[in-house]
Short mmCIF file of C-alpha atoms in Angstrom, two decimals:
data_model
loop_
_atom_site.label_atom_id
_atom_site.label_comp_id
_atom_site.label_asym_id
_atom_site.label_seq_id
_atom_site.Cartn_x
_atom_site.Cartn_y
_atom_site.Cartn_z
CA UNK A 1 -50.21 78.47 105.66
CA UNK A 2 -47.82 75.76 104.54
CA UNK A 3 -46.85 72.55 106.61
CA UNK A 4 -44.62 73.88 109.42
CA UNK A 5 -42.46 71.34 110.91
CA UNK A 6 -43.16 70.56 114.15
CA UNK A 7 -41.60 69.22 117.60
CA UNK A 8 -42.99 65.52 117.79
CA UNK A 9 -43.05 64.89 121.38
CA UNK A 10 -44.21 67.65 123.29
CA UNK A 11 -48.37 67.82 124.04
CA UNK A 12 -49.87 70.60 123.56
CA UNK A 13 -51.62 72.23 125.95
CA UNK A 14 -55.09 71.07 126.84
CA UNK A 15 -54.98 68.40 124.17
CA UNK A 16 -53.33 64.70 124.16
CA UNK A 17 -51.32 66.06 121.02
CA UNK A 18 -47.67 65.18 120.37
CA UNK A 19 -48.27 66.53 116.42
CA UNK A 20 -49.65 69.84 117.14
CA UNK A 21 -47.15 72.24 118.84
CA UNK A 22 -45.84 74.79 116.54
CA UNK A 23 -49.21 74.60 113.99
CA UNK A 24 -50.81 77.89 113.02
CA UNK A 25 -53.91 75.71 114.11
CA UNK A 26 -53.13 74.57 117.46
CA UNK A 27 -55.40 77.08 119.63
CA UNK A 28 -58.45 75.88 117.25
CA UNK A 29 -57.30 72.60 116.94
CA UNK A 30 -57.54 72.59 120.99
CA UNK A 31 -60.55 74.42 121.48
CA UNK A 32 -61.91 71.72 119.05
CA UNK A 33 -61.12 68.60 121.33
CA UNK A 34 -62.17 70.40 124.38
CA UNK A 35 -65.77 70.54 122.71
CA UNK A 36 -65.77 67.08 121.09
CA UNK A 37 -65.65 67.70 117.73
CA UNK A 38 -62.29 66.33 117.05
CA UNK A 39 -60.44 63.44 118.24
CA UNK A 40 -57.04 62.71 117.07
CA UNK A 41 -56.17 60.13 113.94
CA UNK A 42 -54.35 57.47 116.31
CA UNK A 43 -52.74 58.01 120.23
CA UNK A 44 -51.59 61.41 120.65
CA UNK A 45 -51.75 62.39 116.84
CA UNK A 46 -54.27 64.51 115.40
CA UNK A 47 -52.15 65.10 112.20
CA UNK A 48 -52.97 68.81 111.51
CA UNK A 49 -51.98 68.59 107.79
CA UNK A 50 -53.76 65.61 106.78
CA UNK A 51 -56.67 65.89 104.95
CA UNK A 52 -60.14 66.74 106.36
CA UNK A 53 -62.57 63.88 105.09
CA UNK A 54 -66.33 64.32 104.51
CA UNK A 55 -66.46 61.83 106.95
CA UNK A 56 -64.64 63.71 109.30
CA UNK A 57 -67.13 66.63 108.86
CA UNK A 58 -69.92 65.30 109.25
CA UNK A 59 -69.11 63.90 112.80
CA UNK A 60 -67.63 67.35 114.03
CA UNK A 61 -71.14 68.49 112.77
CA UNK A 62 -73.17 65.71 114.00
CA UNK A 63 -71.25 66.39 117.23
CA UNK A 64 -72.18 69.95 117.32
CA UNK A 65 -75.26 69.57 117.33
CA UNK A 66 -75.62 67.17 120.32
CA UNK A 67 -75.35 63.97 118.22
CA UNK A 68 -79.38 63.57 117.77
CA UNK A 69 -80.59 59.75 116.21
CA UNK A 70 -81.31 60.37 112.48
CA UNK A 71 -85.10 59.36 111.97
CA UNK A 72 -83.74 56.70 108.86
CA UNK A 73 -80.81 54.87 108.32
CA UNK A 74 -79.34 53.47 105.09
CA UNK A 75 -79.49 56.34 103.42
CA UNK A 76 -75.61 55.86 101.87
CA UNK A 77 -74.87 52.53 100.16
CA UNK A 78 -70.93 53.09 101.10
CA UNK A 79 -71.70 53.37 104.74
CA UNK A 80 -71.79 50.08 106.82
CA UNK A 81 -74.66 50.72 109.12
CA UNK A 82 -72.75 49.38 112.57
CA UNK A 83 -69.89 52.17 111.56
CA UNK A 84 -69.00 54.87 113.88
CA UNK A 85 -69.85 57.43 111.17
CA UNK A 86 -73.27 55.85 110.22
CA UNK A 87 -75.11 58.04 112.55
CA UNK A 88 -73.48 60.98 111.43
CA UNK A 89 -73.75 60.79 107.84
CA UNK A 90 -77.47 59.88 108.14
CA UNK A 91 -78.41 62.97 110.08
CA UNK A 92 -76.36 64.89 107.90
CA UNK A 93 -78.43 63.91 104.91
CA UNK A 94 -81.91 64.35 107.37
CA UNK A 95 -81.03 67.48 107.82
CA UNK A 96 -80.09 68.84 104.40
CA UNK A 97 -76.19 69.50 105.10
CA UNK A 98 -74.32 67.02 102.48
CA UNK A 99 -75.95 65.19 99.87
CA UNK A 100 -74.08 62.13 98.41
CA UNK A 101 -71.79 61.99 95.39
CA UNK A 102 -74.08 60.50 93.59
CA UNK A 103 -76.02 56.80 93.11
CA UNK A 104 -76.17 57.01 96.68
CA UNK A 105 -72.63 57.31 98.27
CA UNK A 106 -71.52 59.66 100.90
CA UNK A 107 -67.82 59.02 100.37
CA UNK A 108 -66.59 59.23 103.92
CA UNK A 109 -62.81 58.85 102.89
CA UNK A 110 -63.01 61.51 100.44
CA UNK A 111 -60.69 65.05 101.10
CA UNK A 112 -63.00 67.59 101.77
CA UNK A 113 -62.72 70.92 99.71
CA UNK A 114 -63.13 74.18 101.07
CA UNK A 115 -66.23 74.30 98.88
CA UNK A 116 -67.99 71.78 100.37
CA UNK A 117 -66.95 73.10 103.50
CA UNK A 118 -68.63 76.01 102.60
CA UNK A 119 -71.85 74.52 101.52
CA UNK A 120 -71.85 73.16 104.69
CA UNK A 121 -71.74 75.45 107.12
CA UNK A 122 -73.87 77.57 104.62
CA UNK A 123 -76.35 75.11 105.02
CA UNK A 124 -76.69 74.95 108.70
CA UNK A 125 -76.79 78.36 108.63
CA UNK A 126 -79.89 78.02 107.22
CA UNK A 127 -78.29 79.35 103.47
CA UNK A 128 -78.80 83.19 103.97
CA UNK A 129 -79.13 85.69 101.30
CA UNK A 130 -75.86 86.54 100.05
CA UNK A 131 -75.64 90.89 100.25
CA UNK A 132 -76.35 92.30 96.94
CA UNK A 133 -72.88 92.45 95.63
CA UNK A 134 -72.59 89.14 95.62
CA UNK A 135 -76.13 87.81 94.86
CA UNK A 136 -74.81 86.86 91.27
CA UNK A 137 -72.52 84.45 92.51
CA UNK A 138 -74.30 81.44 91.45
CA UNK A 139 -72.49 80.26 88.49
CA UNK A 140 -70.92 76.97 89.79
CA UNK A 141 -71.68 74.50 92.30
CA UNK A 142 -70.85 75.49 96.13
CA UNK A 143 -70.41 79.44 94.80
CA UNK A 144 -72.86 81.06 97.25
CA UNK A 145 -72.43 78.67 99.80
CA UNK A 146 -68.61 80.10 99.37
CA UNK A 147 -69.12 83.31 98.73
CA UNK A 148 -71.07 83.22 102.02
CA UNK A 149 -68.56 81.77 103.80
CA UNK A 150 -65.97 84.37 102.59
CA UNK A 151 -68.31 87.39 103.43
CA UNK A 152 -68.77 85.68 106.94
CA UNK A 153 -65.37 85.28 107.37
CA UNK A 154 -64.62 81.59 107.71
CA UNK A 155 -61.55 81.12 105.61
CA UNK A 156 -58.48 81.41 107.16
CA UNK A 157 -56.88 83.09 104.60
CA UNK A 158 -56.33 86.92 105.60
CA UNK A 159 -54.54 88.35 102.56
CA UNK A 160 -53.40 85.13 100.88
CA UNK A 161 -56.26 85.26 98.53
CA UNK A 162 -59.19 82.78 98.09
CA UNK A 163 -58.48 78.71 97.68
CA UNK A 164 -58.31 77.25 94.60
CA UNK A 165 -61.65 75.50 93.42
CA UNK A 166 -60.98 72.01 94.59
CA UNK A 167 -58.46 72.36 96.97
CA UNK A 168 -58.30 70.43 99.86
CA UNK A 169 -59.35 71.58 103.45
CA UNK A 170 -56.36 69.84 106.51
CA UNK A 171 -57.66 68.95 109.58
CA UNK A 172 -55.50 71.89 111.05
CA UNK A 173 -57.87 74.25 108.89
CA UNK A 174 -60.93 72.79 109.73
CA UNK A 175 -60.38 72.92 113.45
CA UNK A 176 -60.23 76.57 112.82
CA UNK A 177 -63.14 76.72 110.55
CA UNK A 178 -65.06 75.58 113.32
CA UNK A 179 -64.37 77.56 115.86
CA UNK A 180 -64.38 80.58 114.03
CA UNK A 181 -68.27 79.31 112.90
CA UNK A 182 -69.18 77.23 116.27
CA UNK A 183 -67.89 79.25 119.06
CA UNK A 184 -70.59 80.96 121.01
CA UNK A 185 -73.53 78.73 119.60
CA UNK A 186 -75.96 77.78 121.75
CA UNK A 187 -76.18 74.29 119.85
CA UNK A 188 -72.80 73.26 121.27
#
């Protein structure tokens, strides 16, 4: 789903969103601010074709779970400790769902890719078996965590074909990501 041009202006129902009527995302992108995992990028934007950040991520998932203190802080060197993401990337790392990009950065302003998407979720999933057929997916980093993700569903992608390794996840797509993995978990 390409960038569809949109009527700045109008709010979209149940959100504060000038940006978001006419996006393939909007019903996700609401049902995402009316559980607190999203918030918009300034006053009535939430800029559905931006990029998703790691960031970003790991507050919609620190938010999903009820926003619980991490038991340690500091564990990123590239994330001021008074920041509003500080919180989030800490318990992230506590409990197992992103790791840094190495010498101990997180990388908050980085696009996320669907991969690591994938990973993600996988890993708060608790990273299930992957069915038989697809138990030898383990050639690259991220591949079971996206193969899972695929079996389960989570891509919006119906008949497009599977994203490119590396390609970027849009807010738009992650609101929808979400809900397809959040909705109807008790931990929301």
């Amino acid at each position: 789903m390409g960038k569809e041009k949109r009527r700045e202006g109008s709010v979209y129902p149940g959100t504060p969103f000038t940006d978001v009527e006419g996006s393939p995302w909007g019903e996700a992108i609401c049902w995402a601010y009316k559980k607190g995992l999203f918030q918009g990028v300034a006053p009535l934007r939430f800029a559905p074709d931006r990029p998703m950040t790691r960031g970003m991520l790991a507050l919609a998932a620190h938010r999903a779970a009820g926003c619980p203190a991490p038991r340690r802080r500091g564990y990123f060197f590239d994330v001021k400790p008074d920041s509003c993401w500080a919180s989030a990337a800490d318990w992230s790392a506590e409990r197992g769902l992103f790791q840094g990009v190495g010498g101990r950065r997180f990388a908050l302003d980085r696009a996320l890719t669907w991969e690591e998407l994938a990973v993600v979720l996988w890993r708060w999933a608790g990273q299930p078996r992957l069915p038989e057929q697809l138990e030898t997916v383990r050639c690259t980093w991220g591949a079971q965590g996206f193969a899972w993700a695929w079996e389960q569903g989570l891509f919006p992608f119906s008949g497009e074909g599977v994203p490119a390794p590396g390609s970027q996840v849009t807010r738009g797509q992650a609101a929808w990501v979400a809900q397809a993995f959040w909705e109807g978990k008790e931990s929301l």
